[in-house]
Backbone as a printed PyTorch tensor [residue, N CA C, xyz], in Angstrom:
tensor([[[ 43.8890, -37.7350,  16.8130],
         [ 44.3570, -36.3740,  16.7890],
         [ 43.4290, -35.4810,  15.9710]],

        [[ 42.9330, -35.9660,  14.8270],
         [ 42.0440, -35.1670,  13.9930],
         [ 40.7750, -34.8280,  14.7600]],

        [[ 40.2620, -35.7950,  15.5190],
         [ 39.0480, -35.5920,  16.2920],
         [ 39.2470, -34.4800,  17.3230]],

        [[ 40.3960, -34.4630,  18.0210],
         [ 40.6710, -33.4380,  19.0190],
         [ 40.7770, -32.0650,  18.3680]],

        [[ 41.4280, -31.9900,  17.2310],
         [ 41.5720, -30.7250,  16.5210],
         [ 40.2120, -30.2180,  16.0710]],

        [[ 39.3880, -31.1030,  15.5650],
         [ 38.0500, -30.7210,  15.1140],
         [ 37.2120, -30.2240,  16.2690]],

        [[ 37.2280, -30.9250,  17.3900],
         [ 36.4120, -30.5010,  18.5310],
         [ 36.9280, -29.1910,  19.1170]],

        [[ 38.2430, -28.9940,  19.1300],
         [ 38.8020, -27.7320,  19.6190],
         [ 38.4130, -26.5840,  18.6890]],

        [[ 38.4600, -26.8340,  17.4010],
         [ 38.0860, -25.8120,  16.4280],
         [ 36.6050, -25.4600,  16.5880]],

        [[ 35.7740, -26.4770,  16.7810],
         [ 34.3450, -26.2550,  16.9710],
         [ 34.0790, -25.4790,  18.2520]],

        [[ 34.7860, -25.8050,  19.3170],
         [ 34.6350, -25.0510,  20.5720],
         [ 35.0080, -23.5840,  20.3750]],

        [[ 36.0880, -23.3450,  19.6480],
         [ 36.5160, -21.9710,  19.3900],
         [ 35.4620, -21.2200,  18.5790]],

        [[ 34.8820, -21.8860,  17.5880],
         [ 33.8320, -21.2540,  16.7860],
         [ 32.6010, -20.9450,  17.6220]],

        [[ 32.2080, -21.8960,  18.4840],
         [ 31.0430, -21.6630,  19.3400],
         [ 31.2930, -20.5240,  20.3120]],

        [[ 32.5090, -20.4310,  20.8290],
         [ 32.8430, -19.3340,  21.7380],
         [ 32.7880, -18.0030,  20.9930]],

        [[ 33.3220, -17.9840,  19.7860],
         [ 33.2910, -16.7660,  18.9800],
         [ 31.8570, -16.3600,  18.6760]],

        [[ 31.0220, -17.3360,  18.3490],
         [ 29.6170, -17.0570,  18.0890],
         [ 28.9330, -16.4880,  19.3260]],

        [[ 29.1820, -17.1100,  20.4660],
         [ 28.5860, -16.6370,  21.7140],
         [ 29.0510, -15.2240,  22.0400]],

        [[ 30.3430, -14.9470,  21.8430],
         [ 30.8710, -13.6060,  22.1010],
         [ 30.2180, -12.5710,  21.1870]],

        [[ 30.0650, -12.9240,  19.9090],
         [ 29.4520, -12.0040,  18.9510],
         [ 27.9910, -11.7330,  19.3160]],

        [[ 27.2580, -12.7980,  19.6490],
         [ 25.8570, -12.6250,  20.0300],
         [ 25.7240, -11.8090,  21.3110]],

        [[ 26.6220, -12.0370,  22.2360],
         [ 26.6160, -11.2650,  23.4820],
         [ 26.8550,  -9.7880,  23.1940]],

        [[ 27.7840,  -9.5090,  22.2980],
         [ 28.0770,  -8.1250,  21.9360],
         [ 26.8610,  -7.4740,  21.2690]],

        [[ 26.1770,  -8.2310,  20.4170],
         [ 24.9850,  -7.7090,  19.7570],
         [ 23.9090,  -7.3890,  20.7840]],

        [[ 23.6740,  -8.3250,  21.6970],
         [ 22.6270,  -8.1200,  22.6940],
         [ 22.9690,  -6.9940,  23.6670]],

        [[ 24.2090,  -6.9190,  24.0490],
         [ 24.6290,  -5.9260,  25.0300],
         [ 24.5450,  -4.5120,  24.4670]],

        [[ 24.9260,  -4.3330,  23.2460],
         [ 25.0120,  -2.9830,  22.7150],
         [ 23.9280,  -2.6340,  21.7220]],

        [[ 22.8660,  -3.4180,  21.6450],
         [ 21.8610,  -3.1890,  20.6100],
         [ 21.1790,  -1.8340,  20.7340]],

        [[ 20.9680,  -1.3490,  21.9250],
         [ 20.2700,  -0.0730,  22.0730],
         [ 21.2290,   1.1060,  22.0950]],

        [[ 22.5100,   0.8690,  22.2930],
         [ 23.4820,   1.9480,  22.4390],
         [ 24.2390,   2.2520,  21.1480]],

        [[ 24.1950,   1.3760,  20.1840],
         [ 24.9930,   1.5390,  18.9730],
         [ 24.1390,   2.1470,  17.8550]],

        [[ 24.7830,   2.8820,  16.9590],
         [ 24.0650,   3.3940,  15.7850],
         [ 23.5650,   2.2290,  14.9300]],

        [[ 22.5180,   2.4620,  14.1700],
         [ 21.8970,   1.4020,  13.3790],
         [ 22.8850,   0.7340,  12.4260]],

        [[ 23.7520,   1.4830,  11.7920],
         [ 24.7230,   0.9100,  10.8430],
         [ 25.6660,  -0.0600,  11.5440]],

        [[ 26.1350,   0.3180,  12.7170],
         [ 27.0390,  -0.5550,  13.4710],
         [ 26.2950,  -1.7910,  13.9800]],

        [[ 25.0490,  -1.5830,  14.4080],
         [ 24.2410,  -2.7100,  14.8650],
         [ 23.9870,  -3.6930,  13.7200]],

        [[ 23.6770,  -3.1630,  12.5280],
         [ 23.4490,  -4.0270,  11.3750],
         [ 24.7060,  -4.8160,  11.0150]],

        [[ 25.8600,  -4.1880,  11.1570],
         [ 27.1380,  -4.8660,  10.8850],
         [ 27.3490,  -6.0120,  11.8800]],

        [[ 27.1000,  -5.7500,  13.1710],
         [ 27.2320,  -6.7950,  14.1930],
         [ 26.2300,  -7.9210,  13.9520]],

        [[ 25.0290,  -7.5440,  13.5760],
         [ 23.9940,  -8.5530,  13.3170],
         [ 24.4050,  -9.4450,  12.1460]],

        [[ 24.9230,  -8.8380,  11.0960],
         [ 25.3780,  -9.5930,   9.9360],
         [ 26.5110, -10.5490,  10.3240]],

        [[ 27.4290, -10.0650,  11.1490],
         [ 28.5450, -10.8940,  11.6130],
         [ 28.0240, -12.0840,  12.4270]],

        [[ 27.0400, -11.8270,  13.2860],
         [ 26.4630, -12.8980,  14.1080],
         [ 25.7440, -13.9250,  13.2400]],

        [[ 24.9880, -13.4580,  12.2450],
         [ 24.2780, -14.3800,  11.3590],
         [ 25.2550, -15.2410,  10.5710]],

        [[ 26.3390, -14.6340,  10.1010],
         [ 27.3490, -15.3760,   9.3630],
         [ 28.0010, -16.4450,  10.2360]],

        [[ 28.3530, -16.0640,  11.4570],
         [ 28.9690, -17.0250,  12.3840],
         [ 28.0080, -18.1570,  12.7070]],

        [[ 26.7320, -17.8320,  12.8570],
         [ 25.7270, -18.8520,  13.1590],
         [ 25.5800, -19.8390,  11.9960]],

        [[ 25.5300, -19.3260,  10.7850],
         [ 25.4210, -20.2060,   9.6100],
         [ 26.6240, -21.1330,   9.5030]],

        [[ 27.8230, -20.5710,   9.6980],
         [ 29.0440, -21.3810,   9.6110],
         [ 29.0700, -22.4570,  10.6950]],

        [[ 28.6580, -22.0880,  11.9020],
         [ 28.6430, -23.0470,  13.0000],
         [ 27.6240, -24.1520,  12.7390]],

        [[ 26.4610, -23.7840,  12.2310],
         [ 25.4460, -24.8020,  11.8960],
         [ 25.9630, -25.7700,  10.8420]],

        [[ 26.6650, -25.2310,   9.8470],
         [ 27.2250, -26.0800,   8.8000],
         [ 28.2350, -27.0570,   9.3860]],

        [[ 29.1170, -26.5600,  10.2340],
         [ 30.1310, -27.4320,  10.8500],
         [ 29.4830, -28.4750,  11.7530]],

        [[ 28.4610, -28.0740,  12.4930],
         [ 27.7690, -29.0310,  13.3550],
         [ 27.0900, -30.1020,  12.5090]],

        [[ 26.5110, -29.7020,  11.3930],
         [ 25.8800, -30.6630,  10.4900],
         [ 26.8870, -31.6410,   9.9350]],

        [[ 28.0500, -31.1250,   9.5200],
         [ 29.1080, -31.9960,   8.9970],
         [ 29.5840, -32.9620,  10.0750]],

        [[ 29.7280, -32.4620,  11.2850],
         [ 30.1840, -33.3050,  12.3930],
         [ 29.1860, -34.3990,  12.7080]],

        [[ 27.8980, -34.0800,  12.6660],
         [ 26.8950, -35.0950,  12.9750],
         [ 26.8360, -36.1460,  11.8710]],

        [[ 27.0720, -35.7320,  10.6200],
         [ 27.1090, -36.7060,   9.5290],
         [ 28.2620, -37.6830,   9.7180]],

        [[ 29.4280, -37.1390,  10.0870],
         [ 30.5880, -38.0100,  10.3270],
         [ 30.3370, -38.9360,  11.5080]],

        [[ 29.7260, -38.4030,  12.5600],
         [ 29.4300, -39.2160,  13.7400],
         [ 28.4560, -40.3360,  13.3910]],

        [[ 27.4480, -40.0280,  12.5920],
         [ 26.4850, -41.0540,  12.1780],
         [ 27.1760, -42.1450,  11.3670]],

        [[ 28.0820, -41.7610,  10.4790],
         [ 28.8070, -42.7390,   9.6770],
         [ 29.7060, -43.6070,  10.5510]],

        [[ 30.4040, -42.9940,  11.5010],
         [ 31.2700, -43.7600,  12.4070],
         [ 30.4360, -44.7160,  13.2590]],

        [[ 29.2820, -44.2680,  13.7080],
         [ 28.4060, -45.1250,  14.5110],
         [ 27.9360, -46.3170,  13.6990]],

        [[ 27.6060, -46.0750,  12.4350],
         [ 27.1590, -47.1590,  11.5600],
         [ 28.2720, -48.1920,  11.3800]],

        [[ 29.5010, -47.7330,  11.1850],
         [ 30.6420, -48.6400,  11.0000],
         [ 30.8610, -49.4750,  12.2600]],

        [[ 30.8110, -48.8210,  13.4340],
         [ 31.0090, -49.5410,  14.6950],
         [ 29.9000, -50.5630,  14.8980]],

        [[ 28.6650, -50.1950,  14.5840],
         [ 27.5440, -51.1320,  14.7370],
         [ 27.7030, -52.3370,  13.8100]],

        [[ 28.1590, -52.0980,  12.5850],
         [ 28.3820, -53.2080,  11.6530],
         [ 29.4770, -54.1420,  12.1620]],

        [[ 30.5620, -53.5710,  12.6920],
         [ 31.6400, -54.4040,  13.2300],
         [ 31.1700, -55.1950,  14.4360]],

        [[ 30.3750, -54.5580,  15.2940],
         [ 29.8430, -55.2670,  16.4670],
         [ 28.9280, -56.4010,  16.0230]],

        [[ 28.1120, -56.1530,  15.0070],
         [ 27.2170, -57.1850,  14.4880],
         [ 28.0100, -58.3650,  13.9350]],

        [[ 29.0670, -58.0720,  13.1760],
         [ 29.9180, -59.1390,  12.6470],
         [ 30.5630, -59.9380,  13.7720]],

        [[ 31.0550, -59.2370,  14.7970],
         [ 31.7200, -59.9070,  15.9090],
         [ 30.7530, -60.8400,  16.6380]],

        [[ 29.5440, -60.3530,  16.8890],
         [ 28.5610, -61.1660,  17.6110],
         [ 28.1520, -62.3800,  16.7750]],

        [[ 28.0430, -62.1980,  15.4660],
         [ 27.7190, -63.3490,  14.6150],
         [ 28.8580, -64.3660,  14.5780]],

        [[ 30.0920, -63.8800,  14.6030],
         [ 31.2440, -64.7810,  14.5830],
         [ 31.4890, -65.4240,  15.9540]],

        [[ 31.1550, -64.7310,  17.0340],
         [ 31.4070, -65.2000,  18.4010],
         [ 30.1530, -65.0080,  19.2650]],

        [[ 29.1180, -65.8030,  19.0370],
         [ 27.8550, -65.5550,  19.7360],
         [ 27.9640, -65.6990,  21.2600]],

        [[ 28.6930, -66.6790,  21.7430],
         [ 28.7690, -66.8740,  23.1970],
         [ 29.5630, -65.7680,  23.8790]],

        [[ 30.5680, -65.2860,  23.2180],
         [ 31.3190, -64.1490,  23.7630],
         [ 30.4230, -62.9220,  23.8270]],

        [[ 29.6170, -62.7180,  22.7810],
         [ 28.6810, -61.5940,  22.7540],
         [ 27.6640, -61.6810,  23.8740]],

        [[ 27.1700, -62.8870,  24.1340],
         [ 26.2120, -63.0880,  25.2230],
         [ 26.8800, -62.8020,  26.5670]],

        [[ 28.1210, -63.2610,  26.7210],
         [ 28.8470, -63.0190,  27.9690],
         [ 29.0950, -61.5350,  28.2050]],

        [[ 29.5090, -60.8410,  27.1660],
         [ 29.7520, -59.4000,  27.2950],
         [ 28.4460, -58.6850,  27.6370]],

        [[ 27.3610, -59.0520,  26.9730],
         [ 26.0600, -58.4370,  27.2620],
         [ 25.6400, -58.6740,  28.7000]],

        [[ 25.8690, -59.8840,  29.2050],
         [ 25.5050, -60.1980,  30.5880],
         [ 26.3170, -59.3590,  31.5710]],

        [[ 27.6080, -59.2160,  31.3130],
         [ 28.4610, -58.4150,  32.2050],
         [ 28.0370, -56.9490,  32.1750]],

        [[ 27.7980, -56.4160,  30.9860],
         [ 27.3590, -55.0190,  30.8760],
         [ 26.0280, -54.8330,  31.5900]],

        [[ 25.0960, -55.7540,  31.4070],
         [ 23.8050, -55.6740,  32.0890],
         [ 23.9540, -55.7270,  33.5970]],

        [[ 24.8420, -56.5980,  34.0780],
         [ 25.0830, -56.7080,  35.5180],
         [ 25.6620, -55.4070,  36.0730]],

        [[ 26.6490, -54.8390,  35.3880],
         [ 27.2810, -53.5990,  35.8400],
         [ 26.2750, -52.4640,  35.8450]],

        [[ 25.4910, -52.3320,  34.7760],
         [ 24.4820, -51.2680,  34.7380],
         [ 23.4410, -51.4520,  35.8260]],

        [[ 23.0220, -52.6940,  36.0440],
         [ 22.0600, -52.9750,  37.1200],
         [ 22.6170, -52.5880,  38.4760]],

        [[ 23.8870, -52.9190,  38.7110],
         [ 24.5140, -52.5840,  39.9970],
         [ 24.6070, -51.0690,  40.1720]],

        [[ 24.9420, -50.3610,  39.0990],
         [ 25.0300, -48.8970,  39.1800],
         [ 23.6650, -48.2710,  39.4240]],

        [[ 22.6470, -48.7920,  38.7890],
         [ 21.3060, -48.2550,  38.9820],
         [ 20.8070, -48.5340,  40.3940]],

        [[ 21.1120, -49.7030,  40.9200],
         [ 20.6620, -50.0530,  42.2710],
         [ 21.3300, -49.1820,  43.3360]],

        [[ 22.5160, -48.6820,  43.0840],
         [ 23.2090, -47.8300,  44.0410],
         [ 22.5140, -46.4900,  44.2060]],

        [[ 21.8680, -46.0310,  43.1950],
         [ 21.1850, -44.7240,  43.2400],
         [ 19.9250, -44.9030,  43.9670]]])
């Protein structure tokens, strides 16, 4: 549930950023300089916040990937033949999918 909320929040932020940038680009020549500077500042702020959130998300993703890789490594060491069997099945399925194309 936390993952879905985070991704929805990130999508909303990206949409807001895109809307703000679109507004800046659309009205840049028609708006007074003060209003344009205000829109530009708003866009820069939204961009910084979005970059920060994306950075935080990638850090969490990297940590989760590391944990999953460690668990997979432990499993394969504890059950080597099962690991070989799973690898063979995955390789066969991927080969079959590639051959269809």
